[in-house]
Short mmCIF file of C-alpha atoms and ligand atoms in Angstrom, two decimals:
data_model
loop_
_atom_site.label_atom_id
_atom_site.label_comp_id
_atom_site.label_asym_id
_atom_site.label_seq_id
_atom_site.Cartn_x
_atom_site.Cartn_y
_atom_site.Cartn_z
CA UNK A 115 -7.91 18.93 17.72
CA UNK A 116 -8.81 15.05 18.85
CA UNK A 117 -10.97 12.85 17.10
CA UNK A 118 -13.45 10.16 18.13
CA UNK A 119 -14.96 7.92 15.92
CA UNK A 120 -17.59 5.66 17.52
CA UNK A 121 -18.76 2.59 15.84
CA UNK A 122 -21.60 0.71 16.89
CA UNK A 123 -21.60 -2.41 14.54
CA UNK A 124 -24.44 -3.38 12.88
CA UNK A 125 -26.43 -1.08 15.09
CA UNK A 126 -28.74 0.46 12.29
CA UNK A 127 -31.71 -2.02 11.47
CA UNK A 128 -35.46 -1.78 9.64
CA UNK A 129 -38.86 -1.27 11.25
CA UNK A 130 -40.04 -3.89 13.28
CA UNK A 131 -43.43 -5.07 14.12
CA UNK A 132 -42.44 -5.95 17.36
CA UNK A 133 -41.60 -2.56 18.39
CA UNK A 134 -44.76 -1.28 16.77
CA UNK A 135 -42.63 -0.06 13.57
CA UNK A 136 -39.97 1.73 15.02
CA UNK A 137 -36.23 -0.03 14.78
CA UNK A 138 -34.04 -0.59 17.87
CA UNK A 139 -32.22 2.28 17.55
CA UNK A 140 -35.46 4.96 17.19
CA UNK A 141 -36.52 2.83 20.17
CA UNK A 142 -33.72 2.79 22.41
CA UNK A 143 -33.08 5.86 24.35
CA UNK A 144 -30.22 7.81 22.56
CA UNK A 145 -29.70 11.53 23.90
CA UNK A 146 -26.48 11.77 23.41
CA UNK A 147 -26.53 10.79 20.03
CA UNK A 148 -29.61 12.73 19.32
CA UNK A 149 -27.65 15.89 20.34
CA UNK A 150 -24.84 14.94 18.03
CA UNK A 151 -27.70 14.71 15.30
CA UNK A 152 -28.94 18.21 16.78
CA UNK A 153 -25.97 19.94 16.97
CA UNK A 154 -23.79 18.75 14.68
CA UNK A 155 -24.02 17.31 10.88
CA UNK A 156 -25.61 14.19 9.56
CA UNK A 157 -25.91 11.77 6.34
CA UNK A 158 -25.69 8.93 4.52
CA UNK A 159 -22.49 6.83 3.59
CA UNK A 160 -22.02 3.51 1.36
CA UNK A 161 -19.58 1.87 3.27
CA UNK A 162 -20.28 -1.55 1.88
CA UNK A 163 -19.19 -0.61 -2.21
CA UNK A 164 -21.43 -2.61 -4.96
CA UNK A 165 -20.51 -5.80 -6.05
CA UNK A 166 -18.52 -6.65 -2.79
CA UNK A 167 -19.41 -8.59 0.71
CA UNK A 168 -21.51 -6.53 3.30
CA UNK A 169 -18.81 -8.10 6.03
CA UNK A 170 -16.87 -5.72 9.04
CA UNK A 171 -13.90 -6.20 7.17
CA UNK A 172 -15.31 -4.06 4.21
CA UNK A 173 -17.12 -1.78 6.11
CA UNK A 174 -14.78 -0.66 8.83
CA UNK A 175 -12.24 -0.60 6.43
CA UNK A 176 -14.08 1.85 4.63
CA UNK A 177 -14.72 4.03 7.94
CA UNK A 178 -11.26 3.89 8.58
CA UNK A 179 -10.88 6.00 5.54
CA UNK A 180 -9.22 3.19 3.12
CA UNK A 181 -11.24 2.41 -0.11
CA UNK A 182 -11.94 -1.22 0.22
CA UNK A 183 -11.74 -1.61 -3.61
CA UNK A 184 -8.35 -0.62 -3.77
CA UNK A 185 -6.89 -1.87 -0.51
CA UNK A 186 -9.10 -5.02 0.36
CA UNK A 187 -7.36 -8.08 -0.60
CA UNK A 188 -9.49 -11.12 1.90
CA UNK A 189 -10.31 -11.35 5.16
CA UNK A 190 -7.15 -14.09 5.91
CA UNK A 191 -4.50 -11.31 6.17
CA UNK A 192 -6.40 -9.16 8.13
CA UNK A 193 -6.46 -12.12 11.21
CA UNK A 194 -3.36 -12.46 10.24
CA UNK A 195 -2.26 -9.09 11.18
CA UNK A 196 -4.05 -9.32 14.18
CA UNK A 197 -2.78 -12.45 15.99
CA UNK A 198 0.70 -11.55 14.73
CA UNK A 199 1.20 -14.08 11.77
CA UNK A 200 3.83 -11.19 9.15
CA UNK A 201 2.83 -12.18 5.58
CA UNK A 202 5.12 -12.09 3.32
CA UNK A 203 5.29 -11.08 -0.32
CA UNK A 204 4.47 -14.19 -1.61
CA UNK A 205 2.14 -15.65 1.06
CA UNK A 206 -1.47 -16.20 0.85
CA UNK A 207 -3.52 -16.21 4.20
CA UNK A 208 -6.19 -18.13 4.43
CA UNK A 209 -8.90 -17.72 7.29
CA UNK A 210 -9.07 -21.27 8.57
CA UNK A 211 -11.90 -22.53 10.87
CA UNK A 212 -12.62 -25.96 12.58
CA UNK A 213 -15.52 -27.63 11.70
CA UNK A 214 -17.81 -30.48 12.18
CA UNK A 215 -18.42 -32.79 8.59
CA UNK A 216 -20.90 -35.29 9.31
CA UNK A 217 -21.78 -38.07 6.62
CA UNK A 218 -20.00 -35.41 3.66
CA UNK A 219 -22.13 -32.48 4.89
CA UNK A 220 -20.98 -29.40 6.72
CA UNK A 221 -22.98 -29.75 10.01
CA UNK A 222 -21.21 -27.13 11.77
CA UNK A 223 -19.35 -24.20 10.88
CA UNK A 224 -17.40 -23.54 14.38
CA UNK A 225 -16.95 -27.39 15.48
CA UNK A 226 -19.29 -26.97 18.05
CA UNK A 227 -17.62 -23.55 19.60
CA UNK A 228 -14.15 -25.54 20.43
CA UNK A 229 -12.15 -24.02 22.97
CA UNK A 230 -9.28 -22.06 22.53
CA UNK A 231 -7.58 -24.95 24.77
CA UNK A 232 -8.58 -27.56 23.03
CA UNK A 233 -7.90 -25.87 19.55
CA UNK A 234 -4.31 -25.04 20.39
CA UNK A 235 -3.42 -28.91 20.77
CA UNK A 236 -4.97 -29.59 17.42
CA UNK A 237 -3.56 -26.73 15.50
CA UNK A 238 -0.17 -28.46 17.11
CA UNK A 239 -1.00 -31.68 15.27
CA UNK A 240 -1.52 -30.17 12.07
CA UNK A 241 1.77 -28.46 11.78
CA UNK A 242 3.35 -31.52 13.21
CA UNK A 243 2.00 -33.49 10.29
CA UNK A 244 1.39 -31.15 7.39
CA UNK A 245 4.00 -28.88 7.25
CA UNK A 246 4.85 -29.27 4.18
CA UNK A 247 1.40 -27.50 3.04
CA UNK A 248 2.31 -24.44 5.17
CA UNK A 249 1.55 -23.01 8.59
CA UNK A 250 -1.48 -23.06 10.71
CA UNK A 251 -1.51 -20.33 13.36
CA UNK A 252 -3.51 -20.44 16.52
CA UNK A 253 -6.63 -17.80 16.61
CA UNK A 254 -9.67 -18.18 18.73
CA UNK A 255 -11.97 -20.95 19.12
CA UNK A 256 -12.48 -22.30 16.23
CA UNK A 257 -10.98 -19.29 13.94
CA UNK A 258 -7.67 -19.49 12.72
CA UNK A 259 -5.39 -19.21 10.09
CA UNK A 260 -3.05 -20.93 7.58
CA UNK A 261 -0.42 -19.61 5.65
CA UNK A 262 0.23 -20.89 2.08
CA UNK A 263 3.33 -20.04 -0.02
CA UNK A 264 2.08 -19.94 -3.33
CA UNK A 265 0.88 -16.29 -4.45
CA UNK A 266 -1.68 -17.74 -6.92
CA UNK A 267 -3.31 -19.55 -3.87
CA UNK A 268 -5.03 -15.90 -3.58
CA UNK A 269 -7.31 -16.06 -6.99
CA UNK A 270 -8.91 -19.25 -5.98
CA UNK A 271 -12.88 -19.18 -5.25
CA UNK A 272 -13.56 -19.78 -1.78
CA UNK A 273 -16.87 -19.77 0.51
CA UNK A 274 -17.32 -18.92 3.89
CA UNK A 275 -18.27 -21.95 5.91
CA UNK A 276 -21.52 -20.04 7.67
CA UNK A 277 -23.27 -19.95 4.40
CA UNK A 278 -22.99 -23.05 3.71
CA UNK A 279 -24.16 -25.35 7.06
CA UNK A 280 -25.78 -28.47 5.48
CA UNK A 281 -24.62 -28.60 2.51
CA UNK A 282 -22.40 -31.34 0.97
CA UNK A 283 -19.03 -30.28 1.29
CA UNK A 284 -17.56 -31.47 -2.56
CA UNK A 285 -19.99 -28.59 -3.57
CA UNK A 286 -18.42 -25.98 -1.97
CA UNK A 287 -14.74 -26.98 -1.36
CA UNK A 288 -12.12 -24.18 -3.69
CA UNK A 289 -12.63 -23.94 -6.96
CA UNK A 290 -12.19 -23.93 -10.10
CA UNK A 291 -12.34 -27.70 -9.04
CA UNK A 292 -9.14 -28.66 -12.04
CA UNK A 293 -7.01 -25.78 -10.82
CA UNK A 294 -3.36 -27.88 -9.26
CA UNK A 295 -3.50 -25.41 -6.25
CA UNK A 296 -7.45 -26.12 -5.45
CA UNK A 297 -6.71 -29.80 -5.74
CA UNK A 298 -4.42 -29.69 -3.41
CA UNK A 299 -5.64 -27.56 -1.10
CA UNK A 300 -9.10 -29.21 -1.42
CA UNK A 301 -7.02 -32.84 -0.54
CA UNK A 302 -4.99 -30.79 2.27
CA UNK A 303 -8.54 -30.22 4.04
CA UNK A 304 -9.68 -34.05 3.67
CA UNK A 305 -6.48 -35.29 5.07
CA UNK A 306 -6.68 -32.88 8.18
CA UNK A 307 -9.76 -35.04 8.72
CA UNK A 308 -7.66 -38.53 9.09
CA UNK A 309 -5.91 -36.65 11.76
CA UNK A 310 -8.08 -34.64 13.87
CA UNK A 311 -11.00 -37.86 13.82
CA UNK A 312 -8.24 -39.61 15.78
CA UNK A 313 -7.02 -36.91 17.81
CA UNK A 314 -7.63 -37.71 21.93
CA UNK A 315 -9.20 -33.96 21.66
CA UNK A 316 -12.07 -34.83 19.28
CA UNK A 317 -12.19 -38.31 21.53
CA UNK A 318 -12.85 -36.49 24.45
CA UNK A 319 -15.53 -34.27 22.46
CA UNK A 320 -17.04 -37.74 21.03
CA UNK A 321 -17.39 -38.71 24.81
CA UNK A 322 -18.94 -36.03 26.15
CA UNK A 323 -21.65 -35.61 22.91
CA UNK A 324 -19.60 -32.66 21.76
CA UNK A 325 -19.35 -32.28 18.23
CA UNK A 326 -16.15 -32.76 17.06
CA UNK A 327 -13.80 -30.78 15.07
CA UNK A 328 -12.91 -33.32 12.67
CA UNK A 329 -12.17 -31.28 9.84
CA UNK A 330 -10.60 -27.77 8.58
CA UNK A 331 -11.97 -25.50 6.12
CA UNK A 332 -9.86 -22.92 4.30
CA UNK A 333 -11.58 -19.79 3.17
CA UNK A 334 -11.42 -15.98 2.74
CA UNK A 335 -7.69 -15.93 1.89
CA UNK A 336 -5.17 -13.14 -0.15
CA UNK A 337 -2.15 -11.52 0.05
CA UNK A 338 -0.75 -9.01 2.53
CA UNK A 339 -2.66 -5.81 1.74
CA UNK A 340 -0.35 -2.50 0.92
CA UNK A 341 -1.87 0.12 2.87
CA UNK A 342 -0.32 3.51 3.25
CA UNK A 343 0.28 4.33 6.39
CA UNK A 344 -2.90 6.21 8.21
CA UNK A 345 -0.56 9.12 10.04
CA UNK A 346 0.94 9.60 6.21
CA UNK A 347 -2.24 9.19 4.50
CA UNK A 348 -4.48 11.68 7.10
CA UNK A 349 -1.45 14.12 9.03
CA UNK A 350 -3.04 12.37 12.41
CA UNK A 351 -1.79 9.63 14.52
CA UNK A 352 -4.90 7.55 15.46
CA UNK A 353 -5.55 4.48 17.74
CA UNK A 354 -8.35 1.71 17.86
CA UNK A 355 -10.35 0.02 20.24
CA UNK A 356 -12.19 -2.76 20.08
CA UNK A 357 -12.63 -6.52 21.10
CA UNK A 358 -12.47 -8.05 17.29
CA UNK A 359 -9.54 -8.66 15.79
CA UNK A 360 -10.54 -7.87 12.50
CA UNK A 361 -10.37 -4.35 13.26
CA UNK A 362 -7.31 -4.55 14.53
CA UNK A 363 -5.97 -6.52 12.30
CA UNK A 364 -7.02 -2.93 10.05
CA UNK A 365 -5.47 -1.19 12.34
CA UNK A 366 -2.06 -3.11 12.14
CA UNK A 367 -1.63 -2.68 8.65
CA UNK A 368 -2.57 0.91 8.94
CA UNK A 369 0.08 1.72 11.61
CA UNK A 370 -2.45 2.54 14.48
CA UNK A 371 -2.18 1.64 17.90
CA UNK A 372 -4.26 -1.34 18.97
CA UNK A 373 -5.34 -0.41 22.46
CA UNK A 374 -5.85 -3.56 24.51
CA UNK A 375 -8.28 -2.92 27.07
CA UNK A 376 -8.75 -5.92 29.45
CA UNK A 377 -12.28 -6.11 29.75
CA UNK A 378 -13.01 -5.93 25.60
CA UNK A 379 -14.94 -9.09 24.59
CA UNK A 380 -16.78 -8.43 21.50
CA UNK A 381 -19.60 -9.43 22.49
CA UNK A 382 -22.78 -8.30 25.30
CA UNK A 383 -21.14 -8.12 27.99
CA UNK A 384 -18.39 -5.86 26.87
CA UNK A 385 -16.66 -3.64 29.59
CA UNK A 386 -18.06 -0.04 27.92
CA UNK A 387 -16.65 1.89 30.74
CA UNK A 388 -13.16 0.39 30.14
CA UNK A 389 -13.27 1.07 26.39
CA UNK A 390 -14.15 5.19 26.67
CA UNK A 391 -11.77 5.63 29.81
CA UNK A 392 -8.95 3.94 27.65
CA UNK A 393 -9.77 6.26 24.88
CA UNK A 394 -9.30 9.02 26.49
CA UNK A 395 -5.84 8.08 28.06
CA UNK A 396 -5.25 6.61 24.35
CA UNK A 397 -6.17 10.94 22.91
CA UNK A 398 -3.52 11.84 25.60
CA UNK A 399 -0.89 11.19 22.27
CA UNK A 400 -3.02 10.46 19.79
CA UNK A 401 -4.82 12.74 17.94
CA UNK A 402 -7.93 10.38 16.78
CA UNK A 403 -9.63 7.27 18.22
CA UNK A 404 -11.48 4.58 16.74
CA UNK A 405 -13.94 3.01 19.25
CA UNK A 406 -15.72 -0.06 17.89
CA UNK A 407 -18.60 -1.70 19.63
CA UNK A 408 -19.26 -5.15 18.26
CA UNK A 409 -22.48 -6.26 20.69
CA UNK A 410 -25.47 -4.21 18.55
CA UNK A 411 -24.45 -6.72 15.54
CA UNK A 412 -24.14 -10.17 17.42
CA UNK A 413 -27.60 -9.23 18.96
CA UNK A 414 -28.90 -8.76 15.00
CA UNK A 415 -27.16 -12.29 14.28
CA UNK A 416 -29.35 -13.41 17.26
CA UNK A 417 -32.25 -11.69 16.22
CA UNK A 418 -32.37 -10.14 19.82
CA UNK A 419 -34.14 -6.98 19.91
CA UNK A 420 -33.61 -6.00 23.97
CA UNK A 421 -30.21 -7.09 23.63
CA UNK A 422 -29.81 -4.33 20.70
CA UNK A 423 -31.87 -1.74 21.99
CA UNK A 424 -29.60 -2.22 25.93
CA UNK A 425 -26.24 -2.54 23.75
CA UNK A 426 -27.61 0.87 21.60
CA UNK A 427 -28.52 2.83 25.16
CA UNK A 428 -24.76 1.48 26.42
CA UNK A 429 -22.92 3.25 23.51
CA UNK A 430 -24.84 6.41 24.19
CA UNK A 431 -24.98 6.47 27.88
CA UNK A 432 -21.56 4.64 28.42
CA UNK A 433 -19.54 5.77 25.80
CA UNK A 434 -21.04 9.22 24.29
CA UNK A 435 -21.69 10.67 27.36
CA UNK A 436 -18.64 10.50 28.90
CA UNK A 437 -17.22 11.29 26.33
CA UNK A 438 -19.27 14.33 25.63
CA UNK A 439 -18.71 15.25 29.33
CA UNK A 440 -15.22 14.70 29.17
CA UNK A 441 -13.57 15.73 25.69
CA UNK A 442 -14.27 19.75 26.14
CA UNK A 443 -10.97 19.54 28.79
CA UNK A 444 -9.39 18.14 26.03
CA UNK A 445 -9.56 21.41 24.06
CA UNK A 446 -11.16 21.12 20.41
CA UNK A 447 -12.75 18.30 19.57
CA UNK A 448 -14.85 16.29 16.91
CA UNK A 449 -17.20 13.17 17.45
CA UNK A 450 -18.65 11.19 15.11
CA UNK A 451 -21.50 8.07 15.57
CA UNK A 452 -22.00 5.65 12.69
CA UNK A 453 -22.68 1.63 11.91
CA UNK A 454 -20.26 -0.45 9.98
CA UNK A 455 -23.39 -1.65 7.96
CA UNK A 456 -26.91 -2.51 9.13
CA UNK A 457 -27.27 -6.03 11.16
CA UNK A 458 -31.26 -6.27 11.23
CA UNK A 459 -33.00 -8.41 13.50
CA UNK A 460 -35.10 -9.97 10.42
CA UNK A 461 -32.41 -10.56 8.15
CA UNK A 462 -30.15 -11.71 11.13
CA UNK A 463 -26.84 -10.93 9.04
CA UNK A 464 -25.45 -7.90 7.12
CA UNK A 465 -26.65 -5.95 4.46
CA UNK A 466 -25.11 -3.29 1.85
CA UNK A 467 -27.70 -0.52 2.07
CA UNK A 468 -26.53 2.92 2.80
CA UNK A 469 -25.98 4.03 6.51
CA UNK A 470 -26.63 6.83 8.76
CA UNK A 471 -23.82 8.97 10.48
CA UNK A 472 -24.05 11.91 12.39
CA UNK A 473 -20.64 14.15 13.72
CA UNK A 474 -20.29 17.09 15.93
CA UNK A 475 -18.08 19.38 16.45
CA UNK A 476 -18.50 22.50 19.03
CA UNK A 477 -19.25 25.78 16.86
CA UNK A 478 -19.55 24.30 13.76
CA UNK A 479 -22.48 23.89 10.91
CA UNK A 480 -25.31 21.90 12.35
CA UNK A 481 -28.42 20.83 10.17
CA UNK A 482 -30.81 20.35 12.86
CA UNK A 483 -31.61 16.68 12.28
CA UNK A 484 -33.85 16.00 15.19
CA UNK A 485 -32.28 12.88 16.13
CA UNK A 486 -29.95 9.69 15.60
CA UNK A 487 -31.87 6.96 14.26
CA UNK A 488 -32.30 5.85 10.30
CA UNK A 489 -35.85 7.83 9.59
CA UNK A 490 -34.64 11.32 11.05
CA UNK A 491 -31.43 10.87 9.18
CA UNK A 492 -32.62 9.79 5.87
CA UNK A 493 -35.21 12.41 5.88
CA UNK A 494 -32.66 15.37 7.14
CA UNK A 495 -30.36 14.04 3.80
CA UNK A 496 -33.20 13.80 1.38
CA UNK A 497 -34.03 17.17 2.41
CA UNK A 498 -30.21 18.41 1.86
CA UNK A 499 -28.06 18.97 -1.01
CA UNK A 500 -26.03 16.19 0.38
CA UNK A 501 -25.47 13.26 -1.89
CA UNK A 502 -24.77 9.43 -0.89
CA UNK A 503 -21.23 9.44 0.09
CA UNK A 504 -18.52 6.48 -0.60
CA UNK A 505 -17.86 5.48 3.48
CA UNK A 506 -13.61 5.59 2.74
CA UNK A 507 -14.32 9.26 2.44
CA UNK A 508 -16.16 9.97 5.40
CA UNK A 509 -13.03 10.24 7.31
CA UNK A 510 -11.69 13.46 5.26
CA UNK A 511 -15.16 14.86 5.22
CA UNK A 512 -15.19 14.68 9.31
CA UNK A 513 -11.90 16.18 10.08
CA UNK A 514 -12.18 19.08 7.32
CA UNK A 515 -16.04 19.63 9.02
CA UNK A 516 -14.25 20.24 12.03
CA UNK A 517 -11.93 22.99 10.88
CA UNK A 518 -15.29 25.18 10.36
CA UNK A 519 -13.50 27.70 12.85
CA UNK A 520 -10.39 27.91 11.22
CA UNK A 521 -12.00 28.55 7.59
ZN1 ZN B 752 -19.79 -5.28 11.35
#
């Protein structure tokens, strides 16, 4: 049996007035999906659980089949993972960006998009001068990380610097403000700004009316997660692919194989063609895939609705059909089409509410939804005897729906 698990992030959204109340997705034209809905099995999932962030971390963690309350420990280790920093037992990551104080406020949460370039000669000068704090590691633009050896580092209240753009920065810095570590954390990131004001990289930026990236702000941090291994945990060997490495960051920890395929970006312009024909070289010795899609949510961040409804109609033409067309010479075979979360175009970011999923698997039960999108779904589950299902157990509930014939 091989398993595909297709994610379009932040693809589910609410009615818009724009599109004469119907959302992207009921807009966008979906047949392969809506003959997964057809065919197959659909419902509802709470991928996000209550009381914790609605972020891609959470959620995908959750649709990987790992209960984000129990294995979740900050979104720090999870970069980590992902640009090959190794934890260890006692170290706290801590997601570290570049950004732009101006006059004691936070003026801009990614230093004015820095390059990678440029951000690799200043993440230099840090460890050249502040080693003795711990390690900065080199992400991607202005995302990257810093590794701190003290455990209790991981209890500290931090805030991610996007929520906070114009705020003063003594407001938000890590807290409790008289906790030793938070001081002197909270005096590691003022001191990085003596440096990096100076540094011919932010003099450069100063020339050309850049803003600068005069300043580093620590947030989202914890300890290496213990995850049991996904081949141990599920009797499959899976594989992911995707362009953010937050997912596979995920899927180092869980032991998967992080397909790198070239054309990945993570955002519009995403090589869709590349991703499914990788796929289906990666279910050659693999029994599952994960294929993430990460351009329906940056187009709800932009509050772009043709940019959600082309990404939405690239997934299913792109992705699900060929895969649809292809899988069958595969032998059996189960697909499954779900958001992370919702990203809608009003609310421009994520929320928690409940999303939609619909799977398929040749011969087995199918309810008859009439299509993919959020009304036909919600309506097919309110009509059911289904009941709102915690997203980490999704996973089970697909690969035990596709052993219909063997029952
Ligand atoms: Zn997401």
């Amino acid at each position: 049996m091989k398993y595909v698990v297709v994610i379009g992030d932040g693809m589910v959204d609410l009615p818009l007035k724009e599109l004469d109340g119907k959302t992207p997705l009921q807009q966008a034209k979906t047949p392969n999906m809506d003959f997964i809905a057809k065919n197959g099995s659909c419902g509802m999932l709470q991928t996000v659980p209550p009381g914790m962030a609605p972020g891609s971390d959470v959620a995908n963690l959750s649709i990987m089949g790992y209960d984000p309350k129990k294995y979740y420990t900050g979104r720090g280790p999870l970069e980590a993972a992902s640009i090959g920093a190794e934890l260890s037992d006692d170290d706290v990551g801590f997601r570290c960006n570049f950004i732009t104080e101006d006059e004691g406020r936070l003026d801009d949460f990614n230093a004015g998009h820095i390059s990678t370039a440029e951000a690799s000669q200043l993440i230099e000068a840090l460890n050249q001068h502040f080693y003795r704090y711990g390690k900065f590691y080199l992400g991607t633009s202005y995302r990257h990380l810093f590794v701190y050896k003290k455990k209790d580092a991981a209890t500290l209240e931090s805030t991610p610097p996007h929520d906070v753009v114009g705020e003063p920065i003594t407001e938000h810095l890590l807290k409790p403000e008289n906790d030793p570590l938070a001081i002197k954390l909270n005096e590691l990131m003022y001191k990085t700004s003596k440096i990096l004001e100076k540094h011919p990289v932010n003099q450069k930026r100063l020339d050309k009316g850049k803003k600068l990236a005069n300043m580093i702000w620590l947030w989202g941090q914890g300890t290496k997660p213990q995850m049991p291994p996904f081949v141990d945990t599920y009797g499959i060997k899976g594989a992911t692919i995707t362009g953010v490495d937050l997912i596979k960051g995920i899927g180092t920890y869980l032991g998967l194989t992080n397909v790198h395929v070239p054309g990945a970006t993570g955002y519009y312009d995403t090589d869709y063609c590349g991703k499914v024909n990788f796929a289906l070289e990666a279910l050659q010795d693999h029994d599952l895939v994960f294929i993430h899609v990460e351009a329906p949510d940056e187009a709800g961040h932009a509050g772009d609705i043709q940019e959600k409804i082309l990404a939405i109609e690239r997934i299913d033409r792109r992705i699900l059909g060929k895969l649809l067309e292809e899988l069958p010479s595969l032998g059996d075979y189960a697909i499954a089409i779900l958001p992370d979360h919702p990203t809608p175009i009003d609310v421009r970011t994520h929320t928690s509410d409940p999303i939609p999923y619909a799977m398929y698997s040749p011969g087995c039960e199918s309810d008859k939804t009439e299509a993919y999108n959020e009304s036909s779904v919600e309506n097919s589950f309110k009509n059911s005897s289904k009941e709102l299902m915690e997203g980490y157990k999704f996973l089970k509930f697909f690969i035990d729906y596709s052993q219909c014939k063997k029952a």
